[in-house]
Amino acid sequence: MSYDRIAVRDRLARVSPTPEALLWGAILVTAELLALLLYLVQPNVTPTAIRYYVYPFIWINVGLWALVRTDAPAASRRRRYAAGALAVGYFAVLAYAGGLVGSGLGEMATGLRIAPLPPGQGPALIYGGEAIRLVLFPYRIVGYVALAVLVYATVLDVAGSAIGGVLGLFSCVSCTWPVIASFVGGVAGSSSAAANAALSGSYGLSTVIFVVTVGLLYWRPLGDE
């Protein structure tokens, strides 16, 4: 059997779900459907298009799958620190671009509150302080953490040194896609603006980009070079 066939077989084995993973996946989806049903039956809730309820669950489920299935390659302590620093920086860029963190509101600070958005989008923790602003959507937090972990594993996988790993990572154009999508679909600092952003046309595009990027970083074709 050729090296290429062995590599393909190994990568297919990595993405194939185990019976245990299927069981936990079914439990997770069932819990999400129950949470959504409980949200929709509330008298003050006006249902919207079904896709807007599905998008955050895609982020959460794909992100959790990536976190559970990703194993970082063995590496020296120096390489792990370098990869970790880059992953933290990548998460910070995504958090800023996606509107999770922003500049403060100064004298217009509104303090801490919780926005009762649909499951996955919310409940969103919102803080409008004088020096910093936070809009913490659960689905974006899970998604960005998953991307950061995948970046960490990719940096360790693509080359034999931290410097080579950084160069290999930046040659992977897909790593910049979520950043661009986050800037396009960034959210403002109020609950109403957050809800409007969640319903914008960029929501579907950013979801597709997120799933494709997770797939590419998990598959890690750069690791075979």
Coordinates of C-alpha atoms in Angstrom, one line a residue:
M1 CA 0.0 0.0 0.0
S2 CA 1.4 3.4 -1.0
Y3 CA 2.2 6.2 1.4
D4 CA -0.6 8.3 -0.1
R5 CA -3.2 5.6 0.5
I6 CA -2.0 5.0 4.1
A7 CA -2.2 8.8 4.8
V8 CA -5.7 9.0 3.4
R9 CA -6.8 5.9 5.4
D10 CA -5.3 7.4 8.6
R11 CA -7.1 10.7 8.0
L12 CA -10.4 9.1 7.3
A13 CA -10.0 7.1 10.6
R14 CA -9.5 10.4 12.4
V15 CA -12.8 11.8 11.2
S16 CA -14.9 8.6 11.5
P17 CA -17.1 8.8 14.6
T18 CA -16.9 6.0 17.2
P19 CA -20.1 4.5 18.6
E20 CA -19.5 6.4 21.9
A21 CA -19.1 9.7 20.0
L22 CA -22.4 9.0 18.2
L23 CA -24.1 8.4 21.5
W24 CA -22.9 11.6 23.1
G25 CA -23.7 13.4 19.9
A26 CA -27.3 12.2 20.0
I27 CA -27.6 13.2 23.6
L28 CA -26.2 16.7 22.8
V29 CA -28.6 17.2 19.9
T30 CA -31.5 16.0 22.0
A31 CA -30.6 18.5 24.8
E32 CA -30.3 21.3 22.2
L33 CA -33.7 20.5 20.7
L34 CA -35.3 20.5 24.2
A35 CA -33.7 23.8 25.1
L36 CA -35.0 25.3 21.8
L37 CA -38.5 24.0 22.4
L38 CA -38.6 25.4 25.9
Y39 CA -37.5 28.7 24.5
L40 CA -40.0 28.8 21.7
V41 CA -43.0 28.0 23.9
Q42 CA -42.4 31.2 26.0
P43 CA -45.3 33.6 25.4
N44 CA -43.1 36.6 24.7
V45 CA -41.1 34.9 22.0
T46 CA -41.8 35.5 18.3
P47 CA -40.4 32.6 16.2
T48 CA -38.2 33.5 13.2
A49 CA -36.6 31.5 10.4
I50 CA -35.5 28.1 11.5
R51 CA -31.9 28.6 10.2
Y52 CA -31.2 31.2 12.8
Y53 CA -31.9 28.7 15.5
V54 CA -29.7 26.1 13.8
Y55 CA -26.6 28.2 13.1
P56 CA -25.4 28.5 16.7
F57 CA -25.9 24.8 17.3
I58 CA -23.7 24.1 14.2
W59 CA -21.0 26.2 15.7
I60 CA -21.3 24.6 19.1
N61 CA -21.5 21.0 17.9
V62 CA -18.7 21.3 15.3
G63 CA -16.5 23.2 17.8
L64 CA -17.0 20.6 20.6
W65 CA -16.3 17.8 18.1
A66 CA -13.0 19.4 17.1
L67 CA -12.0 20.0 20.7
V68 CA -12.7 16.3 21.6
R69 CA -11.1 14.8 18.6
T70 CA -8.0 17.0 18.4
D71 CA -4.7 15.7 19.8
A72 CA -1.7 18.0 19.7
P73 CA 1.5 16.3 18.3
A74 CA 4.4 15.7 20.7
A75 CA 6.8 18.7 20.8
S76 CA 9.4 20.3 22.9
R77 CA 8.4 22.8 25.6
R78 CA 9.7 25.7 23.5
R79 CA 7.6 24.8 20.5
R80 CA 4.5 24.3 22.7
Y81 CA 5.0 27.7 24.3
A82 CA 5.4 29.3 20.8
A83 CA 2.4 27.5 19.4
G84 CA 0.4 28.4 22.5
A85 CA 1.2 32.1 22.3
L86 CA 0.2 32.1 18.6
A87 CA -3.1 30.3 19.4
V88 CA -3.9 32.8 22.2
G89 CA -3.1 35.7 19.8
Y90 CA -5.4 34.1 17.2
F91 CA -8.2 33.8 19.7
A92 CA -7.7 37.4 20.7
V93 CA -8.0 38.6 17.1
L94 CA -11.1 36.5 16.5
A95 CA -12.7 37.8 19.8
Y96 CA -12.0 41.4 18.8
A97 CA -13.1 40.9 15.2
G98 CA -16.2 39.0 16.2
G99 CA -17.3 41.7 18.7
L100 CA -16.8 39.6 21.8
V101 CA -14.4 42.2 23.2
G102 CA -14.3 45.9 22.3
S103 CA -13.4 49.3 23.6
G104 CA -15.3 50.7 26.6
L105 CA -18.3 53.0 26.5
G106 CA -16.8 55.7 28.7
E107 CA -19.4 57.8 30.5
M108 CA -22.2 55.8 28.7
A109 CA -21.3 52.6 30.5
T110 CA -24.3 50.3 31.0
G111 CA -22.8 47.7 33.3
L112 CA -23.6 44.0 33.3
R113 CA -26.7 42.3 32.0
I114 CA -27.9 39.1 30.3
A115 CA -29.6 39.1 26.9
P116 CA -32.2 36.3 26.7
L117 CA -31.4 35.3 23.1
P118 CA -32.3 31.9 21.6
P119 CA -30.2 28.9 22.8
G120 CA -26.7 28.9 21.5
Q121 CA -26.8 32.6 20.8
G122 CA -27.7 33.2 24.4
P123 CA -28.1 33.7 27.1
A124 CA -25.5 36.2 26.2
L125 CA -23.5 37.9 28.9
I126 CA -23.1 41.6 28.0
Y127 CA -20.9 44.1 29.9
G128 CA -20.7 47.7 28.9
G129 CA -17.9 49.2 31.0
E130 CA -16.0 52.4 30.8
A131 CA -12.8 50.8 29.7
I132 CA -14.0 47.5 28.1
R133 CA -17.0 46.1 26.4
L134 CA -17.9 42.4 26.3
V135 CA -20.6 40.6 24.3
L136 CA -20.2 36.9 25.1
F137 CA -22.3 34.7 22.8
P138 CA -21.9 31.0 23.8
Y139 CA -21.6 29.7 20.2
R140 CA -18.9 32.2 19.3
I141 CA -16.9 31.4 22.5
V142 CA -17.0 27.6 21.7
G143 CA -16.2 28.2 18.1
Y144 CA -13.3 30.5 18.6
V145 CA -11.8 28.3 21.3
A146 CA -12.0 25.3 18.9
L147 CA -10.3 27.3 16.2
A148 CA -7.5 28.4 18.6
V149 CA -6.9 24.8 19.7
L150 CA -6.8 23.6 16.1
V151 CA -4.3 26.4 15.3
Y152 CA -2.2 25.2 18.2
A153 CA -2.2 21.7 16.9
T154 CA -1.6 22.8 13.3
V155 CA 1.5 24.9 14.3
L156 CA 3.0 21.9 16.0
D157 CA 2.1 19.6 13.1
V158 CA 3.3 21.5 10.0
A159 CA 7.0 21.8 10.7
G160 CA 9.8 20.7 13.0
S161 CA 10.4 24.1 14.6
A162 CA 8.2 26.9 16.0
I163 CA 9.4 29.3 13.3
G164 CA 8.6 26.9 10.5
G165 CA 5.2 26.2 12.1
V166 CA 4.3 29.9 12.1
L167 CA 5.3 30.2 8.4
G168 CA 3.3 27.1 7.6
L169 CA 0.3 28.4 9.4
F170 CA 0.3 31.7 7.6
S171 CA 0.6 29.9 4.3
C172 CA -2.8 28.3 5.2
V173 CA -5.1 31.1 3.9
S174 CA -8.1 29.5 5.4
C175 CA -6.9 30.6 8.9
T176 CA -7.7 34.2 7.9
W177 CA -11.2 33.4 6.7
P178 CA -12.9 33.4 10.2
V179 CA -11.2 36.7 11.0
I180 CA -12.5 38.4 7.8
A181 CA -16.0 36.9 8.4
S182 CA -15.9 38.1 12.0
F183 CA -15.1 41.6 11.0
V184 CA -17.9 41.6 8.4
G185 CA -20.4 40.2 10.9
G186 CA -19.1 41.9 14.1
V187 CA -21.7 42.8 16.7
A188 CA -22.3 46.0 18.6
G189 CA -22.5 46.4 22.3
S190 CA -26.2 46.3 23.0
S191 CA -28.6 43.4 23.2
S192 CA -30.7 44.8 20.3
A193 CA -27.7 45.2 18.1
A194 CA -26.5 41.8 19.0
A195 CA -29.9 40.3 18.0
N196 CA -29.8 42.2 14.7
A197 CA -26.3 41.0 14.0
A198 CA -27.3 37.4 14.7
L199 CA -30.1 37.8 12.0
S200 CA -27.9 39.4 9.4
G201 CA -27.0 37.9 6.1
S202 CA -23.4 37.4 7.2
Y203 CA -24.5 34.8 9.8
G204 CA -24.9 32.0 7.3
L205 CA -21.7 32.9 5.5
S206 CA -19.6 33.0 8.7
T207 CA -21.1 29.6 9.7
V208 CA -20.0 28.1 6.4
I209 CA -16.5 29.6 6.8
F210 CA -16.3 28.3 10.3
V211 CA -17.2 24.8 9.4
V212 CA -14.8 24.7 6.4
T213 CA -11.9 26.2 8.4
V214 CA -12.4 23.6 11.2
G215 CA -12.4 20.9 8.6
L216 CA -9.2 22.1 7.0
L217 CA -7.4 22.7 10.3
Y218 CA -8.5 19.3 11.6
W219 CA -7.6 17.5 8.4
R220 CA -4.3 19.4 8.4
P221 CA -3.1 18.8 4.8
L222 CA 0.0 20.9 5.6
G223 CA 1.1 18.2 7.9
D224 CA 2.0 15.9 5.0
E225 CA 4.3 18.3 3.4

